[in-house]
C-alpha positions as protocol buffer text, in pm:
chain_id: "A"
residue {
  index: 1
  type: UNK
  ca { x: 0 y: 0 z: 0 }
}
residue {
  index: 2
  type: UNK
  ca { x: 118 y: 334 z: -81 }
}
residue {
  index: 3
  type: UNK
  ca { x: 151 y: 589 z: 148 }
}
residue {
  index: 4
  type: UNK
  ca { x: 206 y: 986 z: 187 }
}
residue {
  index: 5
  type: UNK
  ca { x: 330 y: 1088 z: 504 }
}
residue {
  index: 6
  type: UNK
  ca { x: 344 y: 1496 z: 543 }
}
residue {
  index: 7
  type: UNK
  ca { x: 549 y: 1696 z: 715 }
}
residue {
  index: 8
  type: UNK
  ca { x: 664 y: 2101 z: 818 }
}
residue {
  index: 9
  type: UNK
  ca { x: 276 y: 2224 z: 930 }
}
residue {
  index: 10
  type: UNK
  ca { x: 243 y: 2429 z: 1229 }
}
residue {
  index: 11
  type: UNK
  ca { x: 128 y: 2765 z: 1339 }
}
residue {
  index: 12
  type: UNK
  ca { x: 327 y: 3097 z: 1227 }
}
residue {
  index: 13
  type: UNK
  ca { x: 237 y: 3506 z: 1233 }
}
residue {
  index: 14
  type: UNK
  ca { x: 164 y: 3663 z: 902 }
}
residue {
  index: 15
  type: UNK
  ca { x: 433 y: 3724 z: 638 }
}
residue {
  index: 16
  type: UNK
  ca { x: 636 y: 3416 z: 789 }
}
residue {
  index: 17
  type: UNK
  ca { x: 706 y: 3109 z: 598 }
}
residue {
  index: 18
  type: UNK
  ca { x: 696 y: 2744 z: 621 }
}
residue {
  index: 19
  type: UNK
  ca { x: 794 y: 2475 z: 366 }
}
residue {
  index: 20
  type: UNK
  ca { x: 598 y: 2161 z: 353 }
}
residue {
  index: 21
  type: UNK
  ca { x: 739 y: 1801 z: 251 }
}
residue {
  index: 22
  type: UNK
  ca { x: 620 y: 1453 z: 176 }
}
residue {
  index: 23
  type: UNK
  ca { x: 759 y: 1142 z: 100 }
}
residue {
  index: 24
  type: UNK
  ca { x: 621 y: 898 z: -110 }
}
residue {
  index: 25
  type: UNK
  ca { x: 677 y: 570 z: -102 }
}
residue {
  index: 26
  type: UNK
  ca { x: 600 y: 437 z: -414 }
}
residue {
  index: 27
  type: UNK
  ca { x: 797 y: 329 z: -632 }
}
residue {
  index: 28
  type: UNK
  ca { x: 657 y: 496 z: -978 }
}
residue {
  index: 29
  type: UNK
  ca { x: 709 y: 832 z: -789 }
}
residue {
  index: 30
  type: UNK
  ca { x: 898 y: 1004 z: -1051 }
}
residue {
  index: 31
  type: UNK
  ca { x: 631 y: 940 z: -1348 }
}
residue {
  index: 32
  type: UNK
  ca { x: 346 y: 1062 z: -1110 }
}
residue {
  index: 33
  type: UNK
  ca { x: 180 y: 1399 z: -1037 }
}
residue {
  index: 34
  type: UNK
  ca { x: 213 y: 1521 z: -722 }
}
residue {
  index: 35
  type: UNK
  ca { x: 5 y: 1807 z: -580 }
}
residue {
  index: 36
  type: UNK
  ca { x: -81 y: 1968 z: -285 }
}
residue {
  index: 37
  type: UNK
  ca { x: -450 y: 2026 z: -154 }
}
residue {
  index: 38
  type: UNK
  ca { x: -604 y: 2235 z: 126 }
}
residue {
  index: 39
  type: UNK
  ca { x: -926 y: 2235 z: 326 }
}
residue {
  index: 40
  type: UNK
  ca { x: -1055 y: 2498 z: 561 }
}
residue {
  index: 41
  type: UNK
  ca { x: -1332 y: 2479 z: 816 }
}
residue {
  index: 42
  type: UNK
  ca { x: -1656 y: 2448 z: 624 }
}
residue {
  index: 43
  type: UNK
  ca { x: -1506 y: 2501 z: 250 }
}
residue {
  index: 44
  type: UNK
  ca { x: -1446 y: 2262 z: 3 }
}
residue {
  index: 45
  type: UNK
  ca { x: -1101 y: 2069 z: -62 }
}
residue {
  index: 46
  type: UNK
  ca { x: -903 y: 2297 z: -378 }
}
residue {
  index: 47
  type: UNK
  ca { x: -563 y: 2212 z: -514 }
}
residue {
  index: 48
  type: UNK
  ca { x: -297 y: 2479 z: -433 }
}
residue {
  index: 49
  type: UNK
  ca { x: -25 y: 2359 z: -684 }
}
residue {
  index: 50
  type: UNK
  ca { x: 90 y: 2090 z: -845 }
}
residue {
  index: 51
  type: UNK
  ca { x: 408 y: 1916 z: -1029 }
}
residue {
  index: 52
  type: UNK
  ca { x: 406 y: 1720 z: -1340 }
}
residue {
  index: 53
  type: UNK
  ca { x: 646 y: 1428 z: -1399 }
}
residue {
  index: 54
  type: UNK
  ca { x: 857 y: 1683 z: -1572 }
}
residue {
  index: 55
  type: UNK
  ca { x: 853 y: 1978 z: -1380 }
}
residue {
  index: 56
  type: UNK
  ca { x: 570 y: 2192 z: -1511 }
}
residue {
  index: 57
  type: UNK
  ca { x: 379 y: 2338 z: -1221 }
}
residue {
  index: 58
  type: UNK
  ca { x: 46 y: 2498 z: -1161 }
}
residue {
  index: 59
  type: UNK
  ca { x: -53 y: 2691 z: -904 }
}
residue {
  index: 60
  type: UNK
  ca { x: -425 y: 2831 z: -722 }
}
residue {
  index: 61
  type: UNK
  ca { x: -452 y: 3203 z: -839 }
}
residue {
  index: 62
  type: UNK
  ca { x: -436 y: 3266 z: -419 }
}
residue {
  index: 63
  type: UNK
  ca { x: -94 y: 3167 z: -383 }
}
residue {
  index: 64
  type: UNK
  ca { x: 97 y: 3259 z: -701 }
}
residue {
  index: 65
  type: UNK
  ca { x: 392 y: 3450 z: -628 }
}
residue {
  index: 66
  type: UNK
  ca { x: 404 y: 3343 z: -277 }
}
residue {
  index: 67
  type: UNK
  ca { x: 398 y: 2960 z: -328 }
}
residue {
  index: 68
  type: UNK
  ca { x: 624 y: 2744 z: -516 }
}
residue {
  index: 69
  type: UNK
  ca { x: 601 y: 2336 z: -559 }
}
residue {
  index: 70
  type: UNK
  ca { x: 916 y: 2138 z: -633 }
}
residue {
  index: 71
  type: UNK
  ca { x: 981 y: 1759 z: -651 }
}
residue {
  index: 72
  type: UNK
  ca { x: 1322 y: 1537 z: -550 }
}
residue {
  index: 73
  type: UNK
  ca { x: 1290 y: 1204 z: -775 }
}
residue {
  index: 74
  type: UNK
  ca { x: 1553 y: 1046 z: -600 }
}
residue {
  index: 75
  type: UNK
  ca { x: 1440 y: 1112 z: -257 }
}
residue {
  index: 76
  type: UNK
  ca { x: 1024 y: 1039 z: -367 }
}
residue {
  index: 77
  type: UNK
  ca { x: 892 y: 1409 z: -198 }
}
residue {
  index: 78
  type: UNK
  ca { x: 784 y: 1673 z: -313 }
}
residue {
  index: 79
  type: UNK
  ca { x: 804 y: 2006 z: -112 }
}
residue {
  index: 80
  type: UNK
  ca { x: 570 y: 2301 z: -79 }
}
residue {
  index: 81
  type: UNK
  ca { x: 742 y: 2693 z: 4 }
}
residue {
  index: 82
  type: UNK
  ca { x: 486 y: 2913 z: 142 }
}
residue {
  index: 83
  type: UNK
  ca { x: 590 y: 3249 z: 173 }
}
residue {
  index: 84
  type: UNK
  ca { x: 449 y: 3589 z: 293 }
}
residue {
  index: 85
  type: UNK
  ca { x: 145 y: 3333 z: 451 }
}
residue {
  index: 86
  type: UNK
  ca { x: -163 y: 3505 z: 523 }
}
residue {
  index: 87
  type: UNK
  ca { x: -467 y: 3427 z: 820 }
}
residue {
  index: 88
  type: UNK
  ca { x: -682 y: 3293 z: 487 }
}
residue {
  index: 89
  type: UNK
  ca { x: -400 y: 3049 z: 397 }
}
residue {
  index: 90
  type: UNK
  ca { x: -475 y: 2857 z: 753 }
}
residue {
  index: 91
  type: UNK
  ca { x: -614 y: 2486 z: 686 }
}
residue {
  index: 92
  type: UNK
  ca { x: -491 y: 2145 z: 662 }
}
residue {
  index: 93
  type: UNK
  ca { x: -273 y: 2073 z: 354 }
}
residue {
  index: 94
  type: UNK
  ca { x: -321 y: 1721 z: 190 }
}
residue {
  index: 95
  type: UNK
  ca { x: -28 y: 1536 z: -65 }
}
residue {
  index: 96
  type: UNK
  ca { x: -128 y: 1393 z: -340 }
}
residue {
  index: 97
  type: UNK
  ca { x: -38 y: 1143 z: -609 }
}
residue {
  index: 98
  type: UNK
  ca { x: -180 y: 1079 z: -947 }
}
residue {
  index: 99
  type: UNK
  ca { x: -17 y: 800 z: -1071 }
}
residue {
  index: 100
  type: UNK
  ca { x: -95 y: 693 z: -1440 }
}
residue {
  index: 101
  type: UNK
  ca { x: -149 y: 355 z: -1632 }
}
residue {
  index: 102
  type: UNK
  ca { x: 185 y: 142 z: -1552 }
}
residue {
  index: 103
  type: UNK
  ca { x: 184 y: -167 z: -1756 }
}
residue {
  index: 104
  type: UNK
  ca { x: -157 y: -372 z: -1650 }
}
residue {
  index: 105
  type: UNK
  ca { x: -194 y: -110 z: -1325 }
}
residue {
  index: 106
  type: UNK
  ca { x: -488 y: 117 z: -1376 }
}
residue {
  index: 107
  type: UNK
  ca { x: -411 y: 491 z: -1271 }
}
residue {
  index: 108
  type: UNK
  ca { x: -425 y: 534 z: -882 }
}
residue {
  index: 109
  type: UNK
  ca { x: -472 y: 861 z: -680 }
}
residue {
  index: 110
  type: UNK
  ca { x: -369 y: 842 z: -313 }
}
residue {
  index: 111
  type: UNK
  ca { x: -355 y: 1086 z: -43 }
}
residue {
  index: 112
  type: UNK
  ca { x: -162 y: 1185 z: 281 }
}
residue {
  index: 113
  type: UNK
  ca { x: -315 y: 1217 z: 626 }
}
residue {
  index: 114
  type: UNK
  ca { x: -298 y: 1596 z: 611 }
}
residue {
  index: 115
  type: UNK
  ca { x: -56 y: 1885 z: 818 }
}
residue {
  index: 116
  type: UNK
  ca { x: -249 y: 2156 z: 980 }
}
residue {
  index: 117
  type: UNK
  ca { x: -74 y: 2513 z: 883 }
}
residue {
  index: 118
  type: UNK
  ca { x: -238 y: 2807 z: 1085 }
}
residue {
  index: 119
  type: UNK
  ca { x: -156 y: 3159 z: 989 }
}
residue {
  index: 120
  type: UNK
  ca { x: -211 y: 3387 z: 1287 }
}
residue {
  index: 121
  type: UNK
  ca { x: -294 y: 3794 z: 1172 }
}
């Protein structure tokens, strides 16, 4: 079974900065997607960025400029920078992993437990 095990959440003042990280431990890692997803209190799960196989990101409107996603193939993780963090960035931030066809595998998605980040103002 796959897993996603995040890392780097906690609580910080405005304008600080954390880095998130999370290791992978599956073996296709480094033809996979990897993303990162957050969910406030009462509001819907929304992807904040994510990494293709070969490095072309995408990131939520919210956090462009402030935000940026990069992977380590030979480690399996990808990391998430958050600068200049702001009260509305506070929720818990989910990995994830879109894996595609391999051989007679059908594509998988799995998910991390989650790291809380909470942005004080």
């Amino acid at each position: 079974q796959v897993q996603l095990v995040e890392s780097g959440g906690g609580w910080v003042q405005a304008g600080e900065s954390l880095r998130l990280s999370c290791v992978a431990s599956d073996s296709f890692f480094s033809i996979s997607t990897m993303g990162w997803y957050r969910q406030a209190p009462g509001k819907q799960r929304e992807l904040v960025a994510a990494i293709r196989p070969g490095g072309t990101t995408n990131y939520a409107d919210s956090v462009k400029g402030r935000f940026t996603i990069s992977r380590d193939n030979a480690k399996n993780t990808v990391y998430l920078q958050m600068n200049s963090l702001k009260p509305e960035d506070t929720a818990v931030y989910y990995c994830n992993e879109d894996r595609p066809r391999v051989a007679a595998m059908a594509p998988r998605t799995y998910w991390g437990q989650g790291t809380q980040v909470t942005v004080a103002s």
